[in-house]
Amino acid sequence: MKFIKKIFWLGSAFVCINAQAIPVTFDVISNQDSPVFQTVVYLEPDGEVEIAESKKQVAVMDQVDRQFMPHILAVQKGNKVVFPNSDSIKHHVYSFSPAKQFELKLYKGSDAEPLLFENQGEVELGCNVHDWMLAYIWVVDTPYFAKTDQNGKVTIDVPSGNYRVKVWHPRIQDDLEGLTQEVSINAPTNVSFRLKQKLLQDLSFYEQAADKLTDY
Amino acid sequence: MIANHSFKNRIVIISFVLALLLAVNVMPPAAANQVGGIVQVYIANTDDWQSYQNHGTGILRQDDNVAGIQQALLHTNIDVTSSVSLNAVAHYYPDGEQQLGFSQLSMQYKPLSPNKIKFKARAGFFYPRLSLENVDDGWLSPYTYTQSAINSWVGEEMRTLGLEFSIYSPGRARRSPWSWEVVAATFKGNDPLGTIISWRGFAMHDRQSLNNDRVNFAAYPTVIDTDFIWHPDYVEPFHELDQRWGFYTGLHFRYFNQTSLRYYYYDNQADPLAVNSQRLYGWRTKFHSLSFQHKLDNNTRLISQLMSGSTVMGLKYVYVDFDAWYLMLSHQVSQHRISVRYDRFIVSEDDIFPTDMNNSDGYGLTLAWRYDLNDNWQLGLEQHFNKNSAQNRAQLDLPVDANQQQTLLVAQFRW
């Protein structure tokens, strides 16, 4: 597992250490001006941008205390995700999403092979043992992506060029195409997204109140 | 009869071992066979009211200052296919009449489904999911050792030998804080359900009856008199006596994972005139059960259950209404869990034989501290008090009222 994490962090660092990188800072706020945590922000370059060489990464979607960890995971198309089980009980992870359909029985201490995510889009994960468990994998077709922090902000380093900047979050109701911005990056830039529609209800309380005595 | 019991016990043990061996050998991934266990050893300091288990009228499991095995169980969950799993819980109890056997043995069908409303089913020998107290492996309570009066009774006399169907909708997948489930079940067996609370009254313990078990009670003269009611001083609760199907239906609601509410209506539909060669009767038992849990915060929860019902045997030879409830507060501080529970239980009769007294009632207070030393070991200390009365003790020249207390020191190992 340490090895996998190392690969993941090395891969993440790759974008940052690119010699021509220009920092672009994103700010995502709701229609009520509150920051939107864990929004996936990604920049799709147009044909002229010299795209960083794609390094294969293995991302991690863990099961910890009867919850998926993280709740939202962004990965680049063509990369793999490994599903460890840090709990001492069985999980049965599945997806019926068109972008990736699978099921994995994760037993205590079992090592499941990483799964390849080849199609862009949303993959909603559930657990057939613990019905409250839910997570998303958002598959993007660019190496330039990240998630916003608690303040709704994130900085991504990219080579200069023209990009379509997109955002995704499961609580966003706005039309995603309508939110897309065309930006030209030649110097450090700030890009803001303010949502027009109300966010869907925050259901993160499911994660706070679950414990091993929740159900049987 | 005892010989017959031990023969059946052997069959059960052999079946269990064969099932395990089969599972281990046939199922390709070894990890798919999840086997765990819990062993509890105890030292008890208890009053000397003779326990119902020893044909006394005391409502506790122990009646002596002794040490021994409180629980010893193996539980397994074996995946047969993606959707089908086998669940079994096998026990060893040094006390009671059946030392080895199953408390649960069932197949579960829970198919993967993209729908917001899903379906699942169980078949076999299992507990209806009335209780929010018995949420640990093997239907144990993680809160106290001495369980509530309601679930002590469920553990000793109630089991579903049949089919249970559920329609359910997990809220999070619908982007809602509310989850719900509708349960319907039909079953055979369990016709003598109600016998023990009609004569002994409610008890407080954690001795679950096994698949072919017998629960003793005192030899009340009106009960055992062959010219009167003529019933043995025990019940074997899981017999099928009348070929009728019982049923129950339930509704579960959950708000996030914070608040749970479960309602069940249960009717074993037993023929109260059915009687077998042991003179065990069918008892038509019906009840409503409402369970509630609310987590005040991540460490503190309130759990409660109310049960109200009736049972009738013969031509109203025995007819009782029973009502019981409990309220428990449980708080966890790091590796420590402290729980306190108050129980109230009442059985009142309205039958044609007032000389065979059935009125009983009582209160219970249980305080428990359980300390997790690590993932495997736990230490616990429990103090239990109850005050109970049973009018039929007068038949045995015993005081009608009893004050009972018990201190338990328990070491638990789980794997």
XYZ file of C-alpha atoms in Angstrom:
631
model
C 0.000 0.000 0.000
C 2.872 2.390 0.787
C 4.209 1.704 -2.695
C 0.868 2.618 -4.257
C 0.674 5.835 -2.269
C 4.204 6.701 -3.342
C 3.255 6.268 -6.989
C 0.196 8.430 -6.403
C 2.108 11.255 -4.762
C 4.939 11.087 -7.282
C 2.343 11.340 -10.028
C 0.683 14.313 -8.363
C 4.010 16.031 -7.974
C 4.761 15.596 -11.647
C 2.330 18.329 -12.710
C 3.778 20.710 -10.109
C 7.433 20.320 -11.074
C 6.842 20.913 -14.768
C 9.417 23.538 -15.744
C 6.960 25.636 -17.790
C 4.200 25.477 -15.232
C 2.074 28.526 -14.619
C -0.069 28.542 -11.485
C -3.794 28.972 -12.062
C -5.876 29.510 -8.945
C -9.520 28.507 -8.935
C -12.277 29.635 -6.668
C -15.640 27.873 -6.626
C -18.509 29.446 -4.702
C -22.161 28.614 -4.464
C -25.057 30.878 -5.409
C -25.033 31.932 -1.744
C -21.315 32.797 -1.867
C -20.172 29.883 0.282
C -17.120 27.872 -0.825
C -17.798 24.530 -2.488
C -15.486 21.933 -0.980
C -14.162 19.006 -3.041
C -15.212 20.386 -6.410
C -13.233 18.755 -9.200
C -11.649 21.472 -11.343
C -9.949 20.454 -14.558
C -8.407 22.123 -17.572
C -8.803 20.538 -20.981
C -6.098 21.929 -23.268
C -6.792 22.786 -26.889
C -4.731 21.055 -29.584
C -1.813 23.492 -29.474
C -0.861 23.027 -25.835
C 2.072 20.780 -25.237
C 0.529 18.269 -22.882
C 2.686 16.877 -20.148
C 3.608 13.313 -20.776
C 0.930 11.188 -19.189
C 2.314 9.177 -16.321
C 0.269 6.208 -15.240
C -0.922 6.606 -11.719
C -2.776 4.365 -9.326
C -5.276 6.314 -7.267
C -6.721 4.999 -4.016
C -10.365 4.633 -3.004
C -10.150 3.195 0.501
C -12.902 1.857 2.811
C -12.406 3.269 6.286
C -14.884 3.017 9.174
C -17.676 1.938 6.838
C -17.210 4.885 4.506
C -15.442 5.415 1.209
C -12.333 7.544 1.553
C -12.308 9.951 -0.210
C -15.925 10.765 -1.002
C -14.873 12.254 -4.356
C -11.889 11.037 -6.338
C -10.732 12.541 -9.637
C -8.598 10.415 -11.956
C -7.264 10.792 -15.443
C -8.719 8.568 -18.128
C -6.554 5.512 -18.669
C -5.407 5.352 -15.062
C -6.146 2.781 -12.427
C -7.824 2.916 -9.040
C -7.086 0.475 -6.262
C -9.756 -0.378 -3.671
C -8.146 -1.428 -0.379
C -10.226 -2.338 2.654
C -8.973 -0.773 5.890
C -11.944 -2.164 7.832
C -12.059 -5.544 9.525
C -15.342 -6.446 7.828
C -16.473 -7.227 4.294
C -17.406 -4.582 1.725
C -19.051 -5.192 -1.640
C -18.261 -2.234 -3.870
C -20.189 -1.775 -7.109
C -20.976 0.682 -9.856
C -23.729 0.703 -12.460
C -22.503 3.941 -14.030
C -22.044 3.764 -17.839
C -18.461 5.071 -17.515
C -17.424 2.000 -15.480
C -19.513 -0.935 -14.353
C -18.012 -3.391 -11.883
C -18.383 -5.167 -8.568
C -15.640 -6.023 -6.115
C -15.979 -8.085 -2.970
C -13.453 -6.703 -0.534
C -12.778 -9.030 2.350
C -10.840 -8.307 5.476
C -7.213 -8.098 4.447
C -7.862 -8.905 0.783
C -5.904 -7.266 -2.030
C -8.065 -6.566 -5.059
C -6.347 -5.799 -8.358
C -6.572 -2.107 -9.361
C -9.296 -1.312 -11.906
C -8.679 0.639 -15.108
C -10.910 3.655 -15.788
C -10.983 4.192 -19.548
C -14.062 6.347 -20.008
C -14.684 9.950 -19.042
C -17.508 10.849 -16.715
C -19.136 10.029 -13.417
C -18.770 6.689 -11.646
C -21.048 6.408 -8.616
C -19.897 3.793 -6.111
C -22.055 1.953 -3.608
C -21.544 -0.863 -1.120
C -24.044 -3.711 -1.119
C -23.298 -4.472 2.540
C -23.473 -0.909 3.917
C -26.240 0.888 2.101
C -25.235 4.353 3.302
C -21.775 4.144 1.715
C -21.492 6.229 -1.436
C -18.626 7.839 -3.338
C -17.842 9.233 -6.773
C -14.972 8.812 -9.177
C -14.897 11.579 -11.770
C -12.795 10.536 -14.773
C -11.253 13.417 -16.738
C -9.385 13.457 -20.043
C -6.549 15.737 -18.983
C -3.576 15.569 -16.670
C -4.516 19.015 -15.208
C -7.066 18.494 -12.473
C -7.502 18.873 -8.706
C -10.135 19.221 -5.991
C -10.968 22.428 -4.140
C -10.111 22.768 -0.475
C -12.403 23.800 2.400
C -12.237 27.383 1.091
C -13.376 26.315 -2.369
C -9.899 27.074 -3.738
C -7.221 25.101 -5.523
C -4.151 25.913 -7.603
C -3.111 23.872 -10.614
C 0.129 24.405 -12.517
C -0.232 24.167 -16.285
C 1.841 25.016 -19.350
C 0.866 28.227 -21.135
C -1.905 27.908 -23.683
C -5.655 27.884 -24.181
C -7.877 25.723 -22.032
C -11.495 24.852 -21.408
C -11.862 24.978 -17.655
C -14.559 22.737 -16.214
C -15.911 21.933 -12.784
C -17.851 19.009 -11.369
C -19.398 18.220 -8.027
C -22.312 15.880 -7.255
C -24.196 18.712 -5.530
C -23.948 21.099 -8.496
C -27.270 21.499 -10.300
C -26.090 24.059 -12.884
C -25.640 22.892 -16.465
C -21.985 21.839 -16.551
C -21.472 23.000 -20.141
C -22.831 26.385 -19.155
C -20.210 26.648 -16.402
C -17.294 25.844 -18.723
C -14.896 28.772 -19.248
C -12.439 29.305 -22.097
C -9.219 30.759 -20.687
C -5.860 31.667 -22.096
C -3.016 31.082 -19.648
C 0.192 33.057 -20.121
C 0.773 34.279 -16.580
C -0.473 33.337 -13.101
C -4.237 33.591 -13.318
C -7.306 33.471 -11.090
C -10.454 31.805 -12.371
C -13.700 32.022 -10.435
C -16.874 29.993 -10.698
C -20.056 31.235 -9.073
C -22.940 28.822 -9.316
C -26.339 30.110 -10.381
C -28.442 27.350 -8.922
C -28.693 26.212 -5.350
C -26.506 23.256 -4.383
C -28.271 19.962 -3.728
C -28.638 19.013 -0.045
C -25.398 18.324 1.815
C -25.469 14.646 2.836
C -22.010 14.452 4.397
C -23.667 13.822 7.770
C -24.032 10.210 6.625
C -20.265 9.956 7.155
C -20.187 11.471 10.613
C -22.879 9.345 12.193
C -21.932 5.888 10.916
C -20.184 3.456 13.233
C -19.843 -0.261 13.726
C -23.023 -0.348 15.823
C -25.120 1.354 13.160
C -27.027 -1.618 11.835
C -27.104 -5.357 11.460
C -35.955 -37.210 25.408
C -32.521 -36.040 26.560
C -30.926 -38.772 24.474
C -32.945 -37.565 21.538
C -31.678 -34.058 22.218
C -28.043 -35.034 22.272
C -28.479 -36.998 19.043
C -29.970 -33.933 17.374
C -27.159 -31.830 18.793
C -24.620 -34.110 17.231
C -26.379 -33.850 13.881
C -26.319 -30.068 14.156
C -22.606 -29.946 15.003
C -21.717 -32.366 12.222
C -23.801 -30.315 9.759
C -22.064 -27.149 10.821
C -18.591 -28.624 10.478
C -19.491 -30.128 7.086
C -20.930 -26.810 5.923
C -17.737 -25.032 6.961
C -15.515 -27.631 5.296
C -17.610 -27.498 2.147
C -17.456 -23.724 2.100
C -13.713 -23.628 2.641
C -13.057 -26.205 -0.075
C -15.621 -25.324 -2.710
C -15.575 -21.534 -2.680
C -12.535 -20.369 -4.654
C -11.385 -17.287 -2.703
C -10.448 -18.382 0.794
C -10.991 -14.829 2.022
C -14.633 -15.116 0.950
C -15.265 -17.228 4.003
C -15.472 -14.891 6.915
C -15.333 -16.720 10.222
C -15.146 -14.904 13.501
C -15.792 -15.692 17.093
C -16.472 -14.287 20.525
C -15.631 -15.876 23.860
C -16.660 -14.289 27.154
C -15.645 -15.648 30.542
C -17.221 -14.276 33.690
C -17.107 -14.133 37.430
C -20.544 -13.566 38.918
C -21.662 -12.417 42.304
C -25.373 -13.009 42.399
C -28.223 -13.475 44.835
C -29.432 -16.953 45.632
C -32.887 -16.845 44.033
C -32.907 -20.141 42.175
C -32.689 -19.434 38.454
C -35.499 -20.386 36.058
C -32.786 -22.426 34.303
C -32.640 -24.632 37.392
C -36.439 -24.814 37.681
C -36.508 -21.894 40.114
C -38.442 -18.649 39.850
C -35.484 -16.244 39.726
C -35.263 -14.247 36.519
C -31.460 -14.178 36.180
C -29.270 -16.659 34.361
C -27.073 -17.429 37.387
C -28.021 -18.264 40.960
C -24.628 -18.867 42.468
C -21.331 -17.056 42.863
C -19.572 -18.817 40.041
C -17.126 -18.347 37.211
C -17.499 -19.773 33.758
C -18.234 -19.196 30.111
C -20.778 -16.483 29.430
C -20.650 -16.733 25.631
C -18.698 -18.875 23.187
C -19.747 -18.480 19.605
C -18.532 -18.789 16.049
C -20.143 -16.719 13.332
C -19.594 -17.074 9.637
C -20.657 -15.328 6.483
C -19.905 -17.335 3.378
C -20.429 -15.853 -0.067
C -21.983 -18.487 -2.282
C -22.484 -16.169 -5.273
C -22.356 -12.407 -5.773
C -25.874 -12.099 -4.363
C -26.226 -15.085 -2.039
C -24.498 -15.605 1.285
C -24.789 -18.130 4.086
C -24.893 -16.796 7.634
C -24.489 -19.030 10.654
C -23.929 -18.547 14.354
C -22.966 -21.596 16.416
C -22.724 -21.511 20.213
C -21.467 -23.406 23.165
C -23.272 -22.767 26.457
C -22.305 -24.608 29.626
C -25.715 -23.832 31.137
C -29.226 -24.593 29.942
C -30.374 -27.738 28.221
C -28.711 -27.581 24.793
C -24.986 -26.988 25.059
C -24.065 -26.899 21.370
C -26.043 -25.695 18.406
C -27.127 -22.824 16.231
C -28.897 -19.655 17.165
C -29.066 -18.601 13.520
C -28.584 -20.383 10.198
C -29.815 -18.630 7.100
C -29.205 -17.787 3.459
C -29.421 -14.184 2.405
C -30.238 -13.025 -1.118
C -29.248 -9.417 -1.711
C -28.772 -8.764 -5.422
C -26.899 -5.748 -6.726
C -29.338 -3.318 -8.256
C -29.071 0.119 -9.865
C -32.634 0.905 -8.756
C -33.408 3.311 -5.953
C -35.826 0.785 -4.484
C -34.212 -2.597 -3.950
C -35.138 -6.094 -2.891
C -33.569 -8.597 -0.512
C -34.660 -11.807 1.165
C -33.633 -14.282 3.858
C -34.502 -17.929 4.300
C -33.638 -20.176 7.225
C -33.594 -19.788 10.987
C -33.037 -16.223 12.135
C -34.131 -13.344 14.350
C -36.673 -10.818 13.204
C -34.792 -7.504 13.299
C -36.850 -6.003 16.121
C -33.945 -5.066 18.306
C -31.601 -2.101 18.119
C -29.866 -3.436 21.232
C -28.503 -6.716 19.830
C -26.282 -5.275 17.132
C -23.033 -7.109 17.843
C -21.913 -10.334 16.160
C -23.988 -13.334 17.170
C -26.920 -11.079 18.182
C -25.070 -10.063 21.340
C -25.490 -6.642 22.871
C -22.383 -4.443 22.757
C -23.854 -2.373 25.589
C -24.714 -4.637 28.537
C -24.298 -8.335 29.297
C -27.701 -8.638 30.942
C -30.016 -7.699 28.132
C -33.345 -5.919 28.259
C -36.363 -7.918 29.374
C -37.805 -7.669 25.849
C -34.749 -9.004 24.077
C -33.990 -11.585 26.752
C -37.401 -13.022 25.846
C -36.763 -12.687 22.088
C -33.473 -14.525 22.577
C -34.964 -17.366 24.552
C -38.262 -17.974 22.737
C -38.417 -16.291 19.360
C -36.917 -17.294 16.060
C -38.161 -17.241 12.475
C -37.953 -20.561 10.628
C -39.107 -19.276 7.288
C -38.799 -16.597 4.656
C -38.365 -12.870 5.023
C -38.712 -10.401 2.144
C -37.671 -6.754 2.204
C -38.172 -3.816 -0.103
C -35.752 -1.075 0.859
C -34.447 2.237 -0.316
C -31.103 3.587 0.912
C -31.522 7.336 1.274
C -28.083 8.453 0.226
C -28.451 6.977 -3.263
C -31.691 9.028 -3.615
C -29.914 12.126 -2.299
C -32.158 12.031 0.746
C -31.405 11.804 4.478
C -34.233 9.273 4.827
C -33.855 5.535 4.268
C -36.703 3.071 4.593
C -37.422 -0.639 4.481
C -40.630 -2.658 4.424
C -40.330 -6.205 5.764
C -42.717 -9.144 5.463
C -42.049 -12.672 6.655
C -43.822 -15.976 6.991
C -42.654 -18.861 9.103
C -43.329 -22.259 10.602
C -42.466 -23.373 14.103
C -42.334 -21.136 17.141
C -45.846 -22.243 18.175
C -45.055 -22.421 21.939
C -43.886 -18.757 21.890
C -45.350 -17.025 24.928
C -45.220 -19.987 27.292
C -42.317 -18.765 29.378
C -43.541 -15.204 29.975
C -47.006 -16.454 30.890
C -45.743 -18.496 33.821
C -42.267 -17.347 34.777
C -42.732 -13.795 33.482
C -40.033 -11.732 31.787
C -36.401 -12.484 32.659
C -33.117 -10.641 32.163
C -30.112 -12.464 30.738
C -28.125 -13.176 27.586
C -28.692 -16.916 27.208
C -29.990 -17.353 23.665
C -31.887 -20.519 22.936
C -30.274 -22.780 20.376
C -31.962 -24.517 17.483
C -33.417 -27.403 19.471
C -33.300 -25.869 22.914
C -35.437 -26.243 25.988
C -36.022 -23.463 28.504
C -36.862 -24.567 32.029
C -39.090 -22.915 34.562
C -40.399 -23.809 37.997
C -42.720 -26.788 38.468
C -45.798 -24.719 39.349
C -48.350 -27.221 40.749
C -51.245 -25.902 38.629
C -49.113 -26.214 35.509
C -47.740 -29.709 35.943
C -50.891 -31.189 37.525
C -52.180 -33.816 35.095
C -55.721 -33.075 36.283
C -55.326 -29.378 35.678
C -53.303 -27.650 32.937
C -50.897 -30.572 32.514
C -47.894 -28.907 30.911
C -44.233 -29.760 31.542
C -42.028 -27.392 33.560
C -40.178 -26.357 30.433
C -40.821 -25.113 26.945
C -39.146 -26.088 23.696
C -39.994 -22.895 21.877
C -39.284 -23.764 18.262
C -41.761 -26.630 17.735
C -44.254 -26.719 14.896
C -47.540 -27.998 16.331
C -50.358 -26.941 14.033
C -48.999 -26.673 10.455
C -50.098 -23.052 10.337
C -47.930 -20.264 8.943
C -47.093 -17.336 11.190
C -46.209 -13.904 9.866
C -44.698 -10.598 10.781
C -44.382 -7.308 9.039
C -42.055 -4.448 9.782
C -41.225 -0.884 8.824
C -37.773 0.642 9.258
C -37.028 4.343 8.948
C -33.616 5.916 9.304
C -32.587 9.571 9.273
C -28.988 9.706 8.061
C -27.283 7.212 10.377
C -28.406 9.217 13.349
C -31.947 8.152 14.117
C -33.586 4.769 13.570
C -37.155 3.707 14.080
C -38.455 0.162 13.628
C -42.024 -0.994 13.960
C -43.041 -4.658 13.800
C -46.331 -6.453 14.050
C -45.931 -10.148 14.825
C -48.492 -12.965 14.904
C -47.425 -16.600 15.087
C -51.019 -17.611 14.226
C -50.615 -20.674 16.420
C -53.639 -22.849 17.137
C -54.089 -22.556 20.912
C -55.710 -25.995 20.969
C -52.744 -27.715 19.318
C -50.809 -29.875 21.765
C -48.081 -32.436 21.241
C -47.111 -35.616 23.063
C -44.891 -33.645 25.464
C -48.004 -31.583 26.353
C -46.454 -28.492 24.772
C -49.242 -26.226 23.525
C -49.648 -23.806 20.692
C -49.746 -20.274 22.086
C -51.336 -17.669 19.826
C -48.961 -14.782 20.378
C -49.383 -11.355 18.823
C -47.490 -8.178 19.577
C -46.467 -4.739 18.408
C -42.837 -3.733 18.814
C -41.432 -0.247 18.371
C -37.658 0.308 18.575
C -35.906 3.629 18.537
C -32.317 4.803 18.486
C -31.025 8.340 18.408
C -27.375 9.352 18.467
C -27.163 12.563 20.468
C -23.638 12.953 19.158
C -20.914 10.651 17.850
C -20.347 9.182 21.323
C -23.740 9.151 22.979
C -26.911 7.358 22.028
C -30.365 6.665 23.361
C -31.957 3.314 22.602
C -35.465 2.314 23.483
C -38.001 -0.371 22.693
C -41.634 -0.900 23.548
C -43.527 -4.131 23.154
C -47.191 -4.775 23.737
C -49.044 -7.968 22.980
C -51.023 -10.938 24.150
C -50.885 -14.704 24.156
C -53.546 -17.368 24.613
C -53.306 -21.118 25.181
C -56.057 -23.733 25.145
C -59.657 -22.644 25.573
C -58.360 -19.498 27.257
C -56.782 -21.722 29.932
C -54.084 -19.095 29.918
C -54.584 -15.661 28.467
C -52.195 -12.813 29.244
C -51.460 -9.326 28.038
C -47.813 -8.395 28.189
C -46.175 -4.988 28.035
C -42.508 -4.136 28.361
C -40.211 -1.260 27.564
C -36.693 -0.099 28.212
C -34.699 3.066 27.852
C -30.918 2.922 27.559
C -28.288 5.616 27.438
C -24.852 4.591 26.198
C -21.786 6.778 26.074
C -18.368 6.048 24.660
C -15.209 7.797 25.829
C -12.172 6.649 23.892
C -11.936 2.874 24.568
C -14.584 2.930 27.284
C -18.314 2.419 26.847
C -20.675 3.105 29.697
C -24.317 2.091 29.406
C -27.263 2.387 31.740
C -30.666 0.849 31.053
C -33.985 0.932 32.848
C -36.472 -1.855 32.146
C -40.149 -2.184 32.980
C -42.165 -5.352 32.276
C -45.715 -6.412 33.105
C -47.702 -9.585 32.421
C -51.381 -9.531 33.381
C -53.864 -12.365 33.062
C -57.489 -12.565 32.037
C -58.266 -16.257 31.716
C -60.612 -18.940 32.979
C -58.228 -20.351 35.593
C -57.429 -17.623 38.135
C -55.928 -20.282 40.421
C -53.178 -20.722 37.842
C -51.737 -17.298 38.475
C -49.969 -15.533 35.637
C -49.606 -11.981 36.847
C -46.027 -10.821 37.099
C -44.201 -7.568 36.750
C -40.903 -5.928 37.474
C -38.324 -3.220 37.060
C -34.679 -3.557 36.162
C -31.665 -1.292 36.311
C -28.465 -2.313 34.571
C -25.176 -0.411 34.544
C -22.269 -1.619 32.478
C -18.749 -0.456 31.760
C -16.878 -2.126 28.909
C -13.279 -1.340 28.095
C -11.624 -2.283 24.796
C -8.024 -3.161 25.582
C -7.389 -3.677 21.874
C -9.210 -5.026 18.818
C -9.405 -8.487 20.392
C -9.698 -8.069 24.137
C -12.348 -6.358 26.192
C -12.958 -6.146 29.926
C -16.303 -5.328 31.429
C -18.048 -4.841 34.719
C -21.804 -4.849 35.126
C -24.102 -4.249 38.040
C -27.708 -5.307 37.648
C -30.642 -4.850 40.020
C -34.223 -5.869 39.556
C -37.342 -5.946 41.597
C -39.895 -8.404 40.336
C -43.030 -10.108 41.518
C -44.820 -13.216 40.290
C -48.040 -14.289 41.961
C -47.532 -17.970 41.181
C -44.497 -18.081 43.506
C -47.122 -18.448 46.232
C -47.896 -21.909 44.841
C -44.328 -22.872 45.714
C -44.441 -21.269 49.180
C -42.077 -18.561 48.027
C -42.450 -14.817 48.595
C -44.255 -13.229 45.653
C -41.781 -10.348 45.525
C -38.100 -10.744 44.767
C -35.257 -8.268 44.785
C -32.425 -9.614 42.696
C -28.980 -8.304 41.987
C -25.957 -9.497 40.103
C -22.419 -8.283 39.568
C -20.596 -9.584 36.530
C -16.935 -9.227 35.673
C -16.404 -10.326 32.090
C -13.341 -10.755 29.884
C -14.051 -11.023 26.189
C -11.886 -12.189 23.317
C -13.041 -11.724 19.739
C -11.387 -12.501 16.464
